[in-house]
Amino acid sequence: MNADPRLTDSAFLRAVRGEPVPHTPVWFMRQAGRSLPEYLAVREGVGMLESCMDPALVVEITLQPVRRYGVDAAIFFSDIVLPLKAVDVDLDIVPGVGPVVAHPVRTLADVEAIPDLTPEHVPFITEAVRGLVAELGGTPLIGFAGAPFTVASYLVEGGPSKEHAKTKAMMFGAPDVWDALLRKIAGISAAYLEVQVAAGASAVQLFDSWAGALTPADYRDHVMPHSAHVLERAGALGVPRIHFGVGTSNLLGLMGEAGADVVGVDWRTPLAHAIPLVGDRAVQGNLDPTLVFAPTEVMTARAAEIIEAGRAARGHVFNLGHGVIPSTDPDQLKRLTEFVQSYPV
Ligand code: CP3
């Protein structure tokens, strides 16, 4: 693991540990994907889940943004529902829609029917990570998994949801089913991260994209212990953990306490507001993803403000406040990467 000494000393891992950096490290959530013509070319006629199970394709797609932008970290190309697919939950990722689950989870029997994940379910992940680590050399690979609440939302709703009403109805009305479901997903997500780290990933990110739908008390009582379990198991492997959600300005403190080394901040919360809330932890973020559609000097002026604000944190990893929007101009992301990497530290 981590055989390349350049990894330990990379700007990304230094920032995550709160050490001085040669430049502010930068990567982008959803840096691989539909914004890149080379991605669309290799995905032609291949389904999303099928792509995630093809190690050669995963290696190629993960490397594409690293080659094009020279970002400071690669994010493993996969999806938060892939481990569910691997244990045979009947689901698909529908283009333009997202994950769709054939038989939504409603009862304890539904939960118990979902197998636990073992490395034998995902040999293609081990192969893809090993291949990537060999190709990436000194660039760290970030593995990831979905957090229990966000994954539960897809399983209970049966697809994407704005209100997460059925999910929260289970949380409030059937606490035994809820607890069993979140425990099940936490085990699967933790095992999925363990496979990625065992194969050589240098850090992990736990995506709780939809946790912003919760009050702090509901998050603390019904969700946080399960996310904490995943983060604890990842931490036991000695890799740093990033914990990210959208619209979580009221949850940032708890998301740090759940066991994060780095708290991801979406674009709605200024870093100056977020930093005191996360305690002695690094932060990641948080340029509004629509700013890449603005004139370059408007985008870079905002990026500079974010880097300046990030100085108050234990460490700062530059990122967008959520994923790259598919219609983003890759040349603008290239200019943003160069701007961040050349900005004085
Ligand atoms: O570059 C990266 O960030 C790595 C790859 C990655 C994907 N999904 C690839 C993907 C990551 C980290 C994810 C995580 C993910 N998946 C999250 C958490 C991150 C977030 O955005 O908040 C969530 C909520 C999902 C569920 C999901 N999968 C959604 C909402 C969608 C988009 C649906 C659509 O088509 O608009 C997907 C599909 C998906 N996952 C795509 C990609 C590149 C698009 C598939 C395609 O190209 O057809």
mmCIF file of C-alpha atoms and ligand atoms in Angstrom:
data_model
loop_
_atom_site.group_PDB
_atom_site.id
_atom_site.type_symbol
_atom_site.label_atom_id
_atom_site.label_comp_id
_atom_site.label_asym_id
_atom_site.label_seq_id
_atom_site.Cartn_x
_atom_site.Cartn_y
_atom_site.Cartn_z
ATOM 1 C CA MET A 1 0.000 0.000 0.000
ATOM 2 C CA ASN A 2 1.118 3.549 -0.750
ATOM 3 C CA ALA A 3 4.388 2.260 -2.164
ATOM 4 C CA ASP A 4 5.174 5.515 -3.947
ATOM 5 C CA PRO A 5 6.901 7.942 -1.520
ATOM 6 C CA ARG A 6 5.641 10.877 -3.614
ATOM 7 C CA LEU A 7 2.121 10.104 -2.406
ATOM 8 C CA THR A 8 2.779 10.811 1.264
ATOM 9 C CA ASP A 9 4.350 14.097 0.291
ATOM 10 C CA SER A 10 1.664 15.121 -2.225
ATOM 11 C CA ALA A 11 -0.023 18.510 -1.835
ATOM 12 C CA PHE A 12 -3.386 16.789 -1.336
ATOM 13 C CA LEU A 13 -2.298 14.500 1.523
ATOM 14 C CA ARG A 14 -0.259 17.282 3.122
ATOM 15 C CA ALA A 15 -3.291 19.612 3.132
ATOM 16 C CA VAL A 16 -5.512 16.885 4.530
ATOM 17 C CA ARG A 17 -3.044 16.387 7.409
ATOM 18 C CA GLY A 18 -2.859 20.143 8.015
ATOM 19 C CA GLU A 19 0.791 20.414 6.926
ATOM 20 C CA PRO A 20 2.326 23.230 4.835
ATOM 21 C CA VAL A 21 1.665 22.796 1.110
ATOM 22 C CA PRO A 22 3.576 23.805 -2.053
ATOM 23 C CA HIS A 23 0.233 24.984 -3.492
ATOM 24 C CA THR A 24 -3.425 24.622 -2.561
ATOM 25 C CA PRO A 25 -4.395 21.175 -3.863
ATOM 26 C CA VAL A 26 -7.398 21.015 -6.182
ATOM 27 C CA TRP A 27 -9.674 18.310 -7.584
ATOM 28 C CA PHE A 28 -13.310 18.393 -8.676
ATOM 29 C CA MET A 29 -16.229 16.229 -7.633
ATOM 30 C CA ARG A 30 -17.509 14.594 -10.853
ATOM 31 C CA GLN A 31 -14.307 15.594 -12.643
ATOM 32 C CA ALA A 32 -14.719 12.435 -14.729
ATOM 33 C CA GLY A 33 -17.941 12.283 -16.660
ATOM 34 C CA ARG A 34 -20.171 13.928 -19.163
ATOM 35 C CA SER A 35 -18.346 17.268 -19.324
ATOM 36 C CA LEU A 36 -15.461 15.505 -21.100
ATOM 37 C CA PRO A 37 -15.659 14.581 -24.814
ATOM 38 C CA GLU A 38 -13.167 11.755 -24.207
ATOM 39 C CA TYR A 39 -15.561 10.355 -21.560
ATOM 40 C CA LEU A 40 -18.534 10.467 -23.907
ATOM 41 C CA ALA A 41 -16.416 8.724 -26.542
ATOM 42 C CA VAL A 42 -15.428 5.749 -24.365
ATOM 43 C CA ARG A 43 -18.915 5.459 -22.819
ATOM 44 C CA GLU A 44 -20.606 5.271 -26.238
ATOM 45 C CA GLY A 45 -23.035 2.327 -26.100
ATOM 46 C CA VAL A 46 -21.868 1.158 -22.630
ATOM 47 C CA GLY A 47 -24.274 1.423 -19.676
ATOM 48 C CA MET A 48 -23.182 3.294 -16.539
ATOM 49 C CA LEU A 49 -23.134 0.272 -14.207
ATOM 50 C CA GLU A 50 -21.537 -1.870 -16.901
ATOM 51 C CA SER A 51 -18.763 0.764 -17.193
ATOM 52 C CA CYS A 52 -18.189 0.680 -13.435
ATOM 53 C CA MET A 53 -17.618 -3.086 -13.585
ATOM 54 C CA ASP A 54 -15.050 -2.911 -16.412
ATOM 55 C CA PRO A 55 -11.622 -2.312 -14.824
ATOM 56 C CA ALA A 56 -9.948 -1.096 -18.029
ATOM 57 C CA LEU A 57 -12.731 1.447 -18.575
ATOM 58 C CA VAL A 58 -12.682 2.564 -14.927
ATOM 59 C CA VAL A 59 -8.923 3.139 -15.143
ATOM 60 C CA GLU A 60 -9.253 5.114 -18.379
ATOM 61 C CA ILE A 61 -12.183 7.280 -17.195
ATOM 62 C CA THR A 62 -10.587 7.997 -13.803
ATOM 63 C CA LEU A 63 -7.344 9.075 -15.507
ATOM 64 C CA GLN A 64 -8.989 11.337 -18.108
ATOM 65 C CA PRO A 65 -9.374 14.431 -15.882
ATOM 66 C CA VAL A 66 -5.954 13.844 -14.297
ATOM 67 C CA ARG A 67 -4.356 13.967 -17.755
ATOM 68 C CA ARG A 68 -6.398 16.896 -18.952
ATOM 69 C CA TYR A 69 -6.304 19.142 -15.879
ATOM 70 C CA GLY A 70 -3.325 17.962 -13.836
ATOM 71 C CA VAL A 71 -5.521 17.931 -10.720
ATOM 72 C CA ASP A 72 -3.945 16.969 -7.383
ATOM 73 C CA ALA A 73 -6.101 13.886 -6.819
ATOM 74 C CA ALA A 74 -8.055 11.343 -8.815
ATOM 75 C CA ILE A 75 -11.541 10.263 -7.736
ATOM 76 C CA PHE A 76 -12.339 6.626 -8.416
ATOM 77 C CA PHE A 77 -14.908 6.260 -11.199
ATOM 78 C CA SER A 78 -17.862 4.342 -9.799
ATOM 79 C CA ASP A 79 -21.191 5.195 -8.198
ATOM 80 C CA ILE A 80 -22.679 5.156 -4.705
ATOM 81 C CA VAL A 81 -25.184 2.452 -5.750
ATOM 82 C CA LEU A 82 -22.586 0.186 -7.397
ATOM 83 C CA PRO A 83 -21.993 -1.906 -4.223
ATOM 84 C CA LEU A 84 -25.751 -2.543 -3.998
ATOM 85 C CA LYS A 85 -25.737 -3.725 -7.604
ATOM 86 C CA ALA A 86 -22.753 -5.940 -6.742
ATOM 87 C CA VAL A 87 -24.748 -7.717 -4.007
ATOM 88 C CA ASP A 88 -27.574 -8.178 -6.512
ATOM 89 C CA VAL A 89 -30.057 -5.474 -5.570
ATOM 90 C CA ASP A 90 -32.179 -4.975 -8.696
ATOM 91 C CA LEU A 91 -31.358 -1.427 -9.762
ATOM 92 C CA ASP A 92 -30.153 0.610 -12.715
ATOM 93 C CA ILE A 93 -28.690 4.046 -13.318
ATOM 94 C CA VAL A 94 -30.962 5.710 -15.835
ATOM 95 C CA PRO A 95 -29.288 8.440 -17.947
ATOM 96 C CA GLY A 96 -30.523 11.890 -16.967
ATOM 97 C CA VAL A 97 -32.448 10.447 -13.990
ATOM 98 C CA GLY A 98 -30.062 8.635 -11.656
ATOM 99 C CA PRO A 99 -30.363 5.399 -9.676
ATOM 100 C CA VAL A 100 -33.718 3.595 -9.968
ATOM 101 C CA VAL A 101 -34.479 0.637 -7.667
ATOM 102 C CA ALA A 102 -36.944 -2.013 -8.924
ATOM 103 C CA HIS A 103 -38.311 -3.068 -5.524
ATOM 104 C CA PRO A 104 -38.067 -0.257 -2.966
ATOM 105 C CA VAL A 105 -37.235 -1.278 0.607
ATOM 106 C CA ARG A 106 -40.188 -0.990 3.000
ATOM 107 C CA THR A 107 -40.010 -3.824 5.554
ATOM 108 C CA LEU A 108 -37.529 -5.585 7.794
ATOM 109 C CA ALA A 109 -37.741 -8.590 5.457
ATOM 110 C CA ASP A 110 -36.740 -6.312 2.544
ATOM 111 C CA VAL A 111 -33.677 -5.194 4.518
ATOM 112 C CA GLU A 112 -32.748 -8.723 5.523
ATOM 113 C CA ALA A 113 -32.936 -9.841 1.891
ATOM 114 C CA ILE A 114 -29.966 -7.565 1.024
ATOM 115 C CA PRO A 115 -26.709 -9.540 1.340
ATOM 116 C CA ASP A 116 -23.664 -8.070 3.093
ATOM 117 C CA LEU A 117 -20.811 -7.107 0.765
ATOM 118 C CA THR A 118 -17.593 -9.131 0.702
ATOM 119 C CA PRO A 119 -14.508 -8.504 -1.468
ATOM 120 C CA GLU A 120 -15.609 -11.478 -3.586
ATOM 121 C CA HIS A 121 -18.588 -9.420 -4.803
ATOM 122 C CA VAL A 122 -16.305 -6.748 -6.278
ATOM 123 C CA PRO A 123 -13.127 -8.297 -7.761
ATOM 124 C CA PHE A 124 -13.376 -5.740 -10.597
ATOM 125 C CA ILE A 125 -13.005 -2.915 -8.041
ATOM 126 C CA THR A 126 -9.813 -4.400 -6.629
ATOM 127 C CA GLU A 127 -8.455 -4.824 -10.147
ATOM 128 C CA ALA A 128 -9.396 -1.274 -11.193
ATOM 129 C CA VAL A 129 -7.888 0.331 -8.076
ATOM 130 C CA ARG A 130 -4.643 -1.640 -8.426
ATOM 131 C CA GLY A 131 -4.375 -0.678 -12.078
ATOM 132 C CA LEU A 132 -5.037 2.956 -11.262
ATOM 133 C CA VAL A 133 -2.548 3.203 -8.427
ATOM 134 C CA ALA A 134 0.125 1.811 -10.750
ATOM 135 C CA GLU A 135 -0.719 4.434 -13.410
ATOM 136 C CA LEU A 136 -1.187 7.382 -11.059
ATOM 137 C CA GLY A 137 2.289 7.303 -9.500
ATOM 138 C CA GLY A 138 2.469 10.321 -7.203
ATOM 139 C CA THR A 139 -1.168 11.410 -7.641
ATOM 140 C CA PRO A 140 -3.375 10.160 -4.788
ATOM 141 C CA LEU A 141 -6.509 8.166 -5.563
ATOM 142 C CA ILE A 142 -9.613 9.014 -3.536
ATOM 143 C CA GLY A 143 -11.926 6.063 -3.021
ATOM 144 C CA PHE A 144 -15.541 6.728 -2.089
ATOM 145 C CA ALA A 145 -18.829 5.339 -0.898
ATOM 146 C CA GLY A 146 -22.330 6.641 -0.297
ATOM 147 C CA ALA A 147 -23.295 7.460 3.283
ATOM 148 C CA PRO A 148 -26.123 5.426 4.818
ATOM 149 C CA PHE A 149 -28.766 8.200 4.669
ATOM 150 C CA THR A 150 -28.168 9.107 1.021
ATOM 151 C CA VAL A 151 -28.064 5.484 -0.138
ATOM 152 C CA ALA A 152 -31.161 4.689 1.978
ATOM 153 C CA SER A 153 -33.017 7.478 0.214
ATOM 154 C CA TYR A 154 -32.555 5.739 -3.171
ATOM 155 C CA LEU A 155 -33.487 2.338 -1.720
ATOM 156 C CA VAL A 156 -36.617 3.552 0.071
ATOM 157 C CA GLU A 157 -37.886 6.057 -2.516
ATOM 158 C CA GLY A 158 -37.009 3.746 -5.405
ATOM 159 C CA GLY A 159 -35.293 6.629 -7.217
ATOM 160 C CA PRO A 160 -34.211 10.249 -6.897
ATOM 161 C CA SER A 161 -36.330 12.392 -4.588
ATOM 162 C CA LYS A 162 -36.564 16.033 -3.591
ATOM 163 C CA GLU A 163 -38.360 15.676 -0.274
ATOM 164 C CA HIS A 164 -37.142 12.219 0.835
ATOM 165 C CA ALA A 165 -40.642 11.849 2.298
ATOM 166 C CA LYS A 166 -40.872 8.032 2.306
ATOM 167 C CA THR A 167 -37.340 7.813 3.657
ATOM 168 C CA LYS A 168 -38.067 10.174 6.537
ATOM 169 C CA ALA A 169 -41.443 8.513 7.132
ATOM 170 C CA MET A 170 -39.533 5.271 7.780
ATOM 171 C CA MET A 171 -37.027 7.101 9.972
ATOM 172 C CA PHE A 172 -39.801 8.643 12.111
ATOM 173 C CA GLY A 173 -42.381 5.850 11.948
ATOM 174 C CA ALA A 174 -40.506 2.542 11.764
ATOM 175 C CA PRO A 175 -37.310 3.060 13.740
ATOM 176 C CA ASP A 176 -36.516 -0.678 13.881
ATOM 177 C CA VAL A 177 -36.640 -1.014 10.079
ATOM 178 C CA TRP A 178 -34.717 2.242 9.706
ATOM 179 C CA ASP A 179 -32.011 1.153 12.097
ATOM 180 C CA ALA A 180 -31.643 -2.216 10.375
ATOM 181 C CA LEU A 181 -31.483 -0.565 6.946
ATOM 182 C CA LEU A 182 -28.864 2.002 7.921
ATOM 183 C CA ARG A 183 -26.830 -0.678 9.666
ATOM 184 C CA LYS A 184 -26.977 -2.809 6.519
ATOM 185 C CA ILE A 185 -25.897 0.041 4.239
ATOM 186 C CA ALA A 186 -23.169 1.160 6.661
ATOM 187 C CA GLY A 187 -21.715 -2.355 6.554
ATOM 188 C CA ILE A 188 -21.820 -2.407 2.759
ATOM 189 C CA SER A 189 -20.296 1.071 2.376
ATOM 190 C CA ALA A 190 -17.567 0.316 4.911
ATOM 191 C CA ALA A 191 -16.706 -2.979 3.199
ATOM 192 C CA TYR A 192 -16.664 -1.177 -0.178
ATOM 193 C CA LEU A 193 -14.199 1.400 1.177
ATOM 194 C CA GLU A 194 -12.065 -1.344 2.741
ATOM 195 C CA VAL A 195 -11.724 -3.022 -0.663
ATOM 196 C CA GLN A 196 -10.645 0.257 -2.277
ATOM 197 C CA VAL A 197 -8.109 1.047 0.455
ATOM 198 C CA ALA A 198 -6.733 -2.503 0.516
ATOM 199 C CA ALA A 199 -6.090 -2.144 -3.224
ATOM 200 C CA GLY A 200 -4.228 1.143 -2.725
ATOM 201 C CA ALA A 201 -6.591 4.149 -2.476
ATOM 202 C CA SER A 202 -4.867 6.951 -0.491
ATOM 203 C CA ALA A 203 -7.976 8.602 0.994
ATOM 204 C CA VAL A 204 -11.728 8.121 1.035
ATOM 205 C CA GLN A 205 -14.723 10.392 0.673
ATOM 206 C CA LEU A 206 -18.100 9.563 2.193
ATOM 207 C CA PHE A 207 -20.864 11.220 0.145
ATOM 208 C CA ASP A 208 -23.923 12.118 2.222
ATOM 209 C CA SER A 209 -25.271 14.271 -0.559
ATOM 210 C CA TRP A 210 -28.840 14.508 0.742
ATOM 211 C CA ALA A 211 -28.163 14.804 4.514
ATOM 212 C CA GLY A 212 -29.039 18.499 4.239
ATOM 213 C CA ALA A 213 -32.699 17.386 4.319
ATOM 214 C CA LEU A 214 -32.320 16.626 8.055
ATOM 215 C CA THR A 215 -32.495 18.714 11.209
ATOM 216 C CA PRO A 216 -29.367 18.491 13.383
ATOM 217 C CA ALA A 217 -31.247 16.500 16.040
ATOM 218 C CA ASP A 218 -32.585 13.967 13.532
ATOM 219 C CA TYR A 219 -29.171 13.680 11.926
ATOM 220 C CA ARG A 220 -27.521 13.114 15.308
ATOM 221 C CA ASP A 221 -30.064 10.572 16.546
ATOM 222 C CA HIS A 222 -30.937 8.588 13.418
ATOM 223 C CA VAL A 223 -28.076 8.944 10.937
ATOM 224 C CA MET A 224 -24.791 10.052 12.464
ATOM 225 C CA PRO A 225 -24.016 6.797 14.364
ATOM 226 C CA HIS A 226 -24.216 4.855 11.096
ATOM 227 C CA SER A 227 -22.022 7.294 9.170
ATOM 228 C CA ALA A 228 -19.629 7.261 12.134
ATOM 229 C CA HIS A 229 -19.395 3.476 11.831
ATOM 230 C CA VAL A 230 -18.329 3.755 8.172
ATOM 231 C CA LEU A 231 -15.807 6.505 8.921
ATOM 232 C CA GLU A 232 -14.403 4.568 11.866
ATOM 233 C CA ARG A 233 -13.790 1.457 9.768
ATOM 234 C CA ALA A 234 -12.106 3.539 7.052
ATOM 235 C CA GLY A 235 -10.015 5.347 9.658
ATOM 236 C CA ALA A 236 -8.851 2.024 11.097
ATOM 237 C CA LEU A 237 -7.068 1.456 7.775
ATOM 238 C CA GLY A 238 -5.014 4.603 8.304
ATOM 239 C CA VAL A 239 -6.384 6.679 5.423
ATOM 240 C CA PRO A 240 -7.793 10.212 5.752
ATOM 241 C CA ARG A 241 -11.554 10.599 5.471
ATOM 242 C CA ILE A 242 -13.486 13.375 3.723
ATOM 243 C CA HIS A 243 -17.162 13.761 4.673
ATOM 244 C CA PHE A 244 -19.331 15.721 2.246
ATOM 245 C CA GLY A 245 -22.978 16.708 1.915
ATOM 246 C CA VAL A 246 -25.058 19.363 0.177
ATOM 247 C CA GLY A 247 -26.986 22.046 2.073
ATOM 248 C CA THR A 248 -25.390 20.947 5.341
ATOM 249 C CA SER A 249 -24.521 24.285 6.886
ATOM 250 C CA ASN A 250 -26.468 23.278 10.033
ATOM 251 C CA LEU A 251 -24.737 19.872 10.165
ATOM 252 C CA LEU A 252 -21.069 20.708 9.561
ATOM 253 C CA GLY A 253 -20.037 20.323 13.199
ATOM 254 C CA LEU A 254 -21.733 16.944 13.516
ATOM 255 C CA MET A 255 -20.356 15.759 10.179
ATOM 256 C CA GLY A 256 -16.870 16.507 11.479
ATOM 257 C CA GLU A 257 -17.563 14.772 14.803
ATOM 258 C CA ALA A 258 -18.831 11.722 12.926
ATOM 259 C CA GLY A 259 -15.174 10.972 12.293
ATOM 260 C CA ALA A 260 -13.958 13.112 9.400
ATOM 261 C CA ASP A 261 -10.462 14.453 8.851
ATOM 262 C CA VAL A 262 -11.794 16.822 6.192
ATOM 263 C CA VAL A 263 -15.294 18.287 5.998
ATOM 264 C CA GLY A 264 -16.598 19.027 2.498
ATOM 265 C CA VAL A 265 -18.551 22.273 2.278
ATOM 266 C CA ASP A 266 -21.069 23.066 -0.453
ATOM 267 C CA TRP A 267 -21.073 26.479 -2.151
ATOM 268 C CA ARG A 268 -23.921 27.965 -0.128
ATOM 269 C CA THR A 269 -21.876 28.155 3.074
ATOM 270 C CA PRO A 270 -18.925 30.579 3.058
ATOM 271 C CA LEU A 271 -15.733 28.878 4.290
ATOM 272 C CA ALA A 272 -15.350 31.634 6.876
ATOM 273 C CA HIS A 273 -18.630 30.438 8.390
ATOM 274 C CA ALA A 274 -17.834 26.723 8.012
ATOM 275 C CA ILE A 275 -14.305 26.673 9.433
ATOM 276 C CA PRO A 276 -15.128 27.502 13.075
ATOM 277 C CA LEU A 277 -17.907 24.877 12.958
ATOM 278 C CA VAL A 278 -15.702 21.961 11.885
ATOM 279 C CA GLY A 279 -13.157 22.360 14.682
ATOM 280 C CA ASP A 280 -9.562 21.311 14.166
ATOM 281 C CA ARG A 281 -10.182 19.708 10.794
ATOM 282 C CA ALA A 282 -9.366 20.515 7.200
ATOM 283 C CA VAL A 283 -12.073 21.757 4.833
ATOM 284 C CA GLN A 284 -12.757 21.003 1.191
ATOM 285 C CA GLY A 285 -14.548 23.250 -1.269
ATOM 286 C CA ASN A 286 -16.355 25.279 -2.270
ATOM 287 C CA LEU A 287 -16.715 27.242 -5.516
ATOM 288 C CA ASP A 288 -20.263 27.439 -6.870
ATOM 289 C CA PRO A 289 -20.172 24.967 -9.822
ATOM 290 C CA THR A 290 -22.014 27.527 -11.983
ATOM 291 C CA LEU A 291 -19.124 30.011 -11.654
ATOM 292 C CA VAL A 292 -17.246 28.132 -14.382
ATOM 293 C CA PHE A 293 -19.893 29.549 -16.758
ATOM 294 C CA ALA A 294 -18.904 33.107 -15.764
ATOM 295 C CA PRO A 295 -16.059 35.039 -17.415
ATOM 296 C CA THR A 296 -12.701 33.558 -16.370
ATOM 297 C CA GLU A 297 -11.701 36.593 -14.284
ATOM 298 C CA VAL A 298 -15.002 36.481 -12.357
ATOM 299 C CA MET A 299 -14.454 32.763 -11.656
ATOM 300 C CA THR A 300 -10.829 33.193 -10.587
ATOM 301 C CA ALA A 301 -11.648 36.200 -8.372
ATOM 302 C CA ARG A 302 -14.103 33.974 -6.465
ATOM 303 C CA ALA A 303 -11.553 31.170 -6.343
ATOM 304 C CA ALA A 304 -9.020 33.585 -4.821
ATOM 305 C CA GLU A 305 -11.525 34.593 -2.123
ATOM 306 C CA ILE A 306 -12.043 30.929 -1.275
ATOM 307 C CA ILE A 307 -8.304 30.215 -1.048
ATOM 308 C CA GLU A 308 -7.869 33.270 1.196
ATOM 309 C CA ALA A 309 -10.735 32.134 3.450
ATOM 310 C CA GLY A 310 -9.286 28.601 3.533
ATOM 311 C CA ARG A 311 -6.131 29.879 5.244
ATOM 312 C CA ALA A 312 -8.039 29.945 8.550
ATOM 313 C CA ALA A 313 -8.608 26.166 8.402
ATOM 314 C CA ARG A 314 -6.265 23.414 9.584
ATOM 315 C CA GLY A 315 -5.904 22.549 5.903
ATOM 316 C CA HIS A 316 -7.750 23.388 2.681
ATOM 317 C CA VAL A 317 -8.421 21.285 -0.400
ATOM 318 C CA PHE A 318 -9.934 23.342 -3.200
ATOM 319 C CA ASN A 319 -12.980 21.869 -4.935
ATOM 320 C CA LEU A 320 -16.328 22.896 -6.301
ATOM 321 C CA GLY A 321 -19.210 23.078 -3.841
ATOM 322 C CA HIS A 322 -20.846 20.115 -5.634
ATOM 323 C CA GLY A 323 -20.216 18.112 -8.797
ATOM 324 C CA VAL A 324 -19.108 19.436 -12.182
ATOM 325 C CA ILE A 325 -22.190 20.327 -14.248
ATOM 326 C CA PRO A 326 -22.222 18.235 -17.474
ATOM 327 C CA SER A 327 -22.313 21.317 -19.780
ATOM 328 C CA THR A 328 -19.128 22.727 -18.183
ATOM 329 C CA ASP A 329 -16.385 23.793 -20.616
ATOM 330 C CA PRO A 330 -13.329 21.643 -19.781
ATOM 331 C CA ASP A 331 -11.012 24.498 -20.828
ATOM 332 C CA GLN A 332 -12.493 26.629 -18.065
ATOM 333 C CA LEU A 333 -11.787 23.887 -15.479
ATOM 334 C CA LYS A 334 -8.237 23.701 -16.812
ATOM 335 C CA ARG A 335 -7.840 27.462 -16.259
ATOM 336 C CA LEU A 336 -9.315 27.110 -12.773
ATOM 337 C CA THR A 337 -6.895 24.289 -11.896
ATOM 338 C CA GLU A 338 -3.921 26.323 -13.096
ATOM 339 C CA PHE A 339 -5.142 29.377 -11.199
ATOM 340 C CA VAL A 340 -5.499 27.507 -7.906
ATOM 341 C CA GLN A 341 -2.164 25.699 -8.270
ATOM 342 C CA SER A 342 -0.272 28.906 -9.050
ATOM 343 C CA TYR A 343 -1.950 31.062 -6.378
ATOM 344 C CA PRO A 344 0.531 31.974 -3.614
ATOM 345 C CA VAL A 345 0.203 29.878 -0.469
HETATM 346 O O1 CP3 B 1 -15.955 11.967 -10.978
HETATM 347 C C1 CP3 B 1 -16.462 11.540 -9.915
HETATM 348 O O2 CP3 B 1 -16.901 12.279 -9.019
HETATM 349 C C2 CP3 B 1 -16.460 10.030 -9.684
HETATM 350 C C3 CP3 B 1 -17.610 9.354 -10.095
HETATM 351 C C4 CP3 B 1 -18.932 9.464 -9.357
HETATM 352 C C5 CP3 B 1 -20.141 9.168 -10.012
HETATM 353 N N1 CP3 B 1 -21.146 9.163 -9.099
HETATM 354 C C6 CP3 B 1 -20.246 8.846 -11.445
HETATM 355 C C7 CP3 B 1 -21.546 9.043 -12.111
HETATM 356 C C8 CP3 B 1 -19.232 9.728 -8.019
HETATM 357 C C9 CP3 B 1 -18.313 10.154 -6.889
HETATM 358 C C10 CP3 B 1 -20.629 9.526 -7.869
HETATM 359 C C11 CP3 B 1 -21.333 9.630 -6.585
HETATM 360 C C12 CP3 B 1 -22.797 9.780 -6.592
HETATM 361 N N2 CP3 B 1 -23.725 9.100 -7.330
HETATM 362 C C13 CP3 B 1 -23.499 10.604 -5.689
HETATM 363 C C14 CP3 B 1 -22.851 11.463 -4.647
HETATM 364 C C15 CP3 B 1 -22.223 12.669 -5.267
HETATM 365 C C16 CP3 B 1 -23.174 13.785 -5.568
HETATM 366 O O3 CP3 B 1 -23.238 14.150 -6.745
HETATM 367 O O4 CP3 B 1 -23.782 14.302 -4.633
HETATM 368 C C17 CP3 B 1 -24.863 10.469 -5.941
HETATM 369 C C18 CP3 B 1 -25.979 11.196 -5.239
HETATM 370 C C19 CP3 B 1 -25.007 9.502 -6.973
HETATM 371 C C20 CP3 B 1 -26.251 8.986 -7.579
HETATM 372 C C21 CP3 B 1 -26.269 9.315 -9.031
HETATM 373 N N3 CP3 B 1 -25.620 8.561 -9.995
HETATM 374 C C22 CP3 B 1 -26.810 10.454 -9.679
HETATM 375 C C23 CP3 B 1 -27.614 11.535 -8.994
HETATM 376 C C24 CP3 B 1 -26.488 10.373 -11.036
HETATM 377 C C25 CP3 B 1 -26.738 11.369 -12.130
HETATM 378 C C26 CP3 B 1 -27.956 11.086 -12.936
HETATM 379 C C27 CP3 B 1 -27.886 11.863 -14.229
HETATM 380 O O5 CP3 B 1 -27.696 11.205 -15.288
HETATM 381 O O6 CP3 B 1 -28.000 13.088 -14.209
HETATM 382 C C28 CP3 B 1 -25.751 9.187 -11.210
HETATM 383 C C29 CP3 B 1 -25.163 8.699 -12.472
HETATM 384 C C30 CP3 B 1 -23.717 8.977 -12.596
HETATM 385 N N4 CP3 B 1 -22.793 8.693 -11.659
HETATM 386 C C31 CP3 B 1 -23.062 9.517 -13.735
HETATM 387 C C32 CP3 B 1 -21.707 9.555 -13.440
HETATM 388 C C33 CP3 B 1 -20.581 9.998 -14.334
HETATM 389 C C34 CP3 B 1 -23.739 9.908 -15.042
HETATM 390 C C35 CP3 B 1 -23.880 8.669 -15.833
HETATM 391 C C36 CP3 B 1 -23.664 8.878 -17.306
HETATM 392 O O7 CP3 B 1 -22.608 9.403 -17.717
HETATM 393 O O8 CP3 B 1 -24.574 8.450 -18.033
#
